[in-house]
Each structure stands twice: as C-alpha cells, then as structure tokens.
Coordinates of C-alpha atoms in Angstrom, one line a residue:
Chain A
X1 CA 6.7 10.6 4.5
X2 CA 3.6 10.0 2.5
X3 CA 3.1 11.4 -1.0
X4 CA -0.7 11.6 -0.9
X5 CA -3.2 12.9 1.4
X6 CA -6.9 11.9 1.3
X7 CA -9.8 14.0 2.3
X8 CA -12.0 13.6 4.2
X9 CA -10.2 11.5 6.8
X10 CA -13.5 9.8 7.7
X11 CA -16.9 9.6 6.0
X12 CA -20.2 8.2 7.2
X13 CA -23.1 7.7 4.7
X14 CA -26.3 5.8 4.4
X15 CA -26.5 2.7 2.2
X16 CA -27.5 3.8 -1.4
X17 CA -25.8 7.2 -1.2
X18 CA -22.8 8.1 -3.2
X19 CA -19.4 8.5 -1.5
X20 CA -16.7 10.8 -2.8
X21 CA -13.2 10.9 -1.5
X22 CA -10.3 13.0 -2.7
X23 CA -6.5 12.6 -2.9
X24 CA -3.9 15.3 -3.3
X25 CA -0.3 14.6 -4.0
X26 CA 2.9 16.5 -4.1
X27 CA 5.1 15.6 -7.1
X28 CA 4.5 14.7 -10.8
X29 CA 3.3 11.1 -11.2
X30 CA 3.2 8.3 -13.8
X31 CA 0.0 6.6 -12.6
X32 CA -2.4 6.9 -9.7
X33 CA -4.2 4.0 -8.2
X34 CA -6.9 3.5 -5.6
X35 CA -6.9 0.7 -3.1
X36 CA -9.3 -0.5 -0.4
X37 CA -8.4 -2.0 2.9
X38 CA -10.8 -3.9 5.1
X39 CA -10.0 -4.0 8.8
X40 CA -7.2 -6.3 9.6
X41 CA -6.5 -7.2 6.0
X42 CA -4.1 -6.2 3.2
X43 CA -4.9 -3.6 0.5
X44 CA -6.9 -4.6 -2.5
X45 CA -6.4 -2.8 -5.9
X46 CA -9.5 -1.1 -7.2
X47 CA -8.6 1.0 -10.2
X48 CA -5.6 2.6 -12.0
X49 CA -5.6 5.9 -13.9
X50 CA -2.7 7.0 -16.0
X51 CA -1.3 10.5 -15.9
X52 CA -2.6 11.2 -19.4
X53 CA -6.2 10.1 -18.5
X54 CA -8.8 12.4 -16.9
X55 CA -11.5 10.0 -16.0
X56 CA -12.0 6.2 -15.6
X57 CA -14.9 4.0 -14.7
X58 CA -15.1 0.5 -13.2
X59 CA -18.5 -0.8 -12.1
X60 CA -19.7 1.6 -9.4
X61 CA -16.4 3.3 -9.2
X62 CA -15.5 6.6 -11.0
X63 CA -12.0 8.1 -10.7
X64 CA -11.0 11.5 -12.0
X65 CA -7.5 12.9 -12.2
X66 CA -6.4 16.5 -12.5
X67 CA -2.6 16.6 -12.9
X68 CA -2.6 20.4 -13.0
X69 CA -4.0 20.5 -9.4
X70 CA -2.2 17.3 -8.4
X71 CA -5.5 15.7 -7.2
X72 CA -7.7 12.8 -7.8
X73 CA -11.2 11.8 -6.7
X74 CA -12.9 8.4 -6.2
X75 CA -16.6 8.3 -6.4
X76 CA -18.5 5.2 -5.2
X77 CA -22.1 5.2 -6.4
X78 CA -25.0 3.5 -4.8
X79 CA -22.9 2.5 -1.8
X80 CA -23.4 -0.8 0.1
X81 CA -22.6 -1.8 3.6
X82 CA -19.8 -4.0 2.1
X83 CA -18.1 -0.9 0.9
X84 CA -17.2 0.0 4.5
X85 CA -13.4 0.1 4.5
X86 CA -10.4 2.5 4.3
X87 CA -9.5 3.8 0.9
X88 CA -6.0 4.8 -0.2
X89 CA -4.6 6.5 -3.2
X90 CA -1.2 5.4 -4.4
X91 CA 1.2 7.2 -6.7
X92 CA 4.4 6.4 -8.5
X93 CA 7.0 8.7 -10.0
X94 CA 7.3 9.4 -13.7
X95 CA 9.2 6.9 -15.8
X96 CA 12.9 7.0 -15.7
X97 CA 13.8 3.8 -14.0
X98 CA 12.3 2.1 -11.0
X99 CA 9.1 3.6 -9.8
X100 CA 8.6 3.9 -6.1
X101 CA 5.0 3.4 -5.0
X102 CA 3.8 5.6 -2.1
X103 CA 0.4 5.7 -0.4
X104 CA -1.7 8.4 1.1
X105 CA -3.1 8.7 4.6
X106 CA -6.5 7.2 3.7
X107 CA -10.2 7.9 4.0
X108 CA -12.2 5.7 6.4
X109 CA -15.6 5.1 4.9
X110 CA -18.5 3.8 6.9
X111 CA -21.7 2.8 5.0
X112 CA -24.7 2.4 7.4
X113 CA -27.3 -0.2 6.3
Chain B
X1 CA -5.3 -19.6 -3.5
X2 CA -2.2 -18.2 -5.1
X3 CA -2.1 -14.9 -3.3
X4 CA 0.7 -13.2 -1.3
X5 CA 1.3 -15.0 2.0
X6 CA 2.8 -13.5 5.1
X7 CA 3.9 -15.2 8.3
X8 CA 3.5 -15.1 11.1
X9 CA 0.2 -13.3 11.2
X10 CA 0.9 -12.0 14.7
X11 CA 4.2 -11.6 16.5
X12 CA 4.8 -10.4 20.0
X13 CA 8.4 -9.6 20.9
X14 CA 10.0 -8.3 24.0
X15 CA 12.0 -5.1 23.5
X16 CA 15.5 -6.0 22.4
X17 CA 14.5 -9.3 20.7
X18 CA 15.2 -9.9 17.0
X19 CA 12.3 -10.8 14.7
X20 CA 12.0 -12.2 11.2
X21 CA 8.9 -11.7 9.0
X22 CA 8.4 -13.8 6.0
X23 CA 6.7 -12.9 2.7
X24 CA 5.8 -15.4 -0.1
X25 CA 4.9 -13.4 -3.2
X26 CA 2.8 -14.6 -6.0
X27 CA 4.8 -17.0 -8.1
X28 CA 6.5 -15.3 -11.0
X29 CA 6.1 -11.8 -9.7
X30 CA 9.2 -9.7 -10.2
X31 CA 8.6 -6.8 -7.9
X32 CA 8.3 -7.0 -4.1
X33 CA 7.6 -4.2 -1.7
X34 CA 7.6 -4.0 2.1
X35 CA 5.5 -1.4 3.9
X36 CA 5.0 -0.4 7.5
X37 CA 1.5 0.6 8.6
X38 CA 0.9 2.3 11.9
X39 CA -2.7 2.2 13.3
X40 CA -5.0 4.5 11.4
X41 CA -2.3 5.5 8.9
X42 CA -1.4 4.6 5.3
X43 CA 1.3 2.2 4.4
X44 CA 4.8 3.7 4.6
X45 CA 7.3 2.5 2.0
X46 CA 10.2 0.5 3.5
X47 CA 12.0 -1.2 0.7
X48 CA 11.7 -2.6 -2.9
X49 CA 13.1 -5.6 -4.7
X50 CA 13.3 -6.4 -8.3
X51 CA 13.9 -10.1 -8.4
X52 CA 16.8 -10.6 -5.9
X53 CA 18.1 -7.0 -6.3
X54 CA 17.2 -4.6 -3.6
X55 CA 16.8 -1.4 -5.6
X56 CA 15.6 0.9 -2.9
X57 CA 15.9 0.7 0.9
X58 CA 15.4 4.4 1.6
X59 CA 12.4 3.8 3.7
X60 CA 14.0 1.5 6.3
X61 CA 13.8 3.5 9.6
X62 CA 17.2 2.4 10.9
X63 CA 20.1 0.0 10.4
X64 CA 18.2 -2.4 12.7
X65 CA 16.0 -3.1 9.7
X66 CA 17.3 -5.5 7.1
X67 CA 15.5 -7.2 4.2
X68 CA 16.5 -9.8 1.7
X69 CA 15.2 -11.8 -1.2
X70 CA 18.1 -14.1 -2.0
X71 CA 16.5 -16.2 -4.8
X72 CA 14.1 -13.6 -6.1
X73 CA 11.0 -15.2 -4.6
X74 CA 10.5 -15.4 -0.8
X75 CA 11.6 -12.3 1.1
X76 CA 12.4 -11.8 4.8
X77 CA 12.3 -8.6 6.8
X78 CA 14.4 -8.8 9.8
X79 CA 14.3 -6.3 12.7
X80 CA 17.1 -6.5 15.2
X81 CA 16.9 -5.3 18.8
X82 CA 13.2 -4.4 18.5
X83 CA 11.9 -1.2 20.1
X84 CA 8.4 -0.2 21.0
X85 CA 8.2 2.2 18.1
X86 CA 8.6 -0.8 15.8
X87 CA 5.1 -2.0 16.7
X88 CA 3.0 -1.8 13.5
X89 CA 1.6 -4.0 10.8
X90 CA 4.2 -5.0 8.2
X91 CA 2.7 -5.5 4.7
X92 CA 4.3 -7.2 1.8
X93 CA 3.2 -6.6 -1.8
X94 CA 4.2 -8.1 -5.1
X95 CA 3.6 -7.2 -8.7
X96 CA 4.1 -8.9 -12.0
X97 CA 6.3 -6.3 -13.8
X98 CA 9.9 -5.4 -13.1
X99 CA 9.7 -1.8 -14.0
X100 CA 8.3 -0.7 -10.7
X101 CA 5.3 -1.4 -8.5
X102 CA 2.8 0.2 -10.8
X103 CA 2.7 -0.4 -14.5
X104 CA -0.1 0.1 -16.8
X105 CA -1.7 -3.2 -15.9
X106 CA 0.3 -4.4 -13.0
X107 CA -1.2 -3.5 -9.6
X108 CA 0.3 -4.4 -6.3
X109 CA -1.0 -7.6 -4.6
X110 CA -0.9 -7.4 -0.9
X111 CA -0.6 -10.0 1.8
X112 CA -2.7 -9.6 5.0
X113 CA 0.4 -8.4 6.9
X114 CA 2.2 -9.3 10.1
X115 CA 1.1 -7.4 13.2
X116 CA 4.2 -6.9 15.3
X117 CA 3.7 -5.8 19.0
X118 CA 6.9 -5.0 20.9
X119 CA 6.3 -5.0 24.7

C-alpha cells in the first residue's frame, strides 16, 4: 500500500506556465521528499522538507508542507519542456529507529513547448 | 559515473522460471532499498537493508521473493517460480546514512531499474 497520494494524476501545461502538484499522506512523518522520474528511468531526488519546516525553495522549485492537513505541494515555476516527467512524493515515519520510505502514486506532468 | 547500477536492464522469463536481479549501490552507502513499480504507479516498497542486515522485508509479496546483501554492498533480489503478476520494474535505491532511507541530507539514489516481463 502507498502512503501518499498525488493530485492531479496528470497535468498538461504550456511551457512558461507554473505547475502545481499536491501530495496527501496518511500518518505522521519525519521528512517529506519530492522525486522526479523520466520515462524508463529511475527516480531523481529534487528536494527534502523536514516536518518542522513549512516552505522550502530550490531553484524553480517551491515546496510547502502542512503537517496539520498531512499535505504537501510542489510548485514548478516557469516550466520547461524538460520538466516533462512523473513526480512523486516520498515520506518516512517519525524517528524511532529505521525509517521506512514510501512513495505516492505520482503526478504525470506534460509541458508542451 | 558512480551511480547505482542495476542488471539486467530487461529480463523476460517464462512463467515458473527463477530470476535474479542485481543491484550495485553507490560505494559506501549504508542503506539499500528494493521497490517494485507497476506501469503508471508509484514505487512500492519491498525490502530494506542496513549494511548486510535485512531490517524490513514486510513488502515482499510472497515467499517466492528473497533478497540478500551478504557483504553489505551488492544486493540480489531473487524471484522463484515467476508468475505473470510479477511483471514490473524493480528499482534499487541506496542512501548514505544508516538511520533509514531519508535523513536530513541523505536522499535516495536510484538505479534505472530492471524491467521484468513474465510470459
């Protein structure tokens, strides 16, 4: 079973527009991460946000975390065709030993040139 | 490059055959994860190693699935008597720290996966 669920499942935008995707999860977490996966490839880490952080930026990426709502959002600004990929959130459980990492169902983003 | 390497890249097996999938993690990485990814889905956790110790195998679908990492580096995922429902991409990931897959500065590094097709 998967801990997270991304929304929307699929998103199609024009190059230059912003893309926003959301992740909801079920249990308390330690950290939340976002990953990108290009077709036929492995996942690539984008950004990590800790449970005590509310917002984080990295280049054109902005991540927010609302632990009271158990949700996170990933914003990609000024999108490019190369951003076309699937995006997944990943969560781990609070500290207390080994932390299992589980992924959401993903958002498939298409950026049209 | 010194990324995570998985082999073979593609594997076609006849139903009932045994298969072995190999993962070479980044050198020095303590944690190693195996995931199963069905088409259009997110990766599903299978098992986790910290060095040579298998700390969690709760995601293995059945006793036909077996994973090992005997020397704390290379790992092998073995599937016995493959079934059609085993068809998926099998992803391996490693991370530097030993306290779990995600630490404050230790993301997962993924290989490109092995696509298994059972006919």
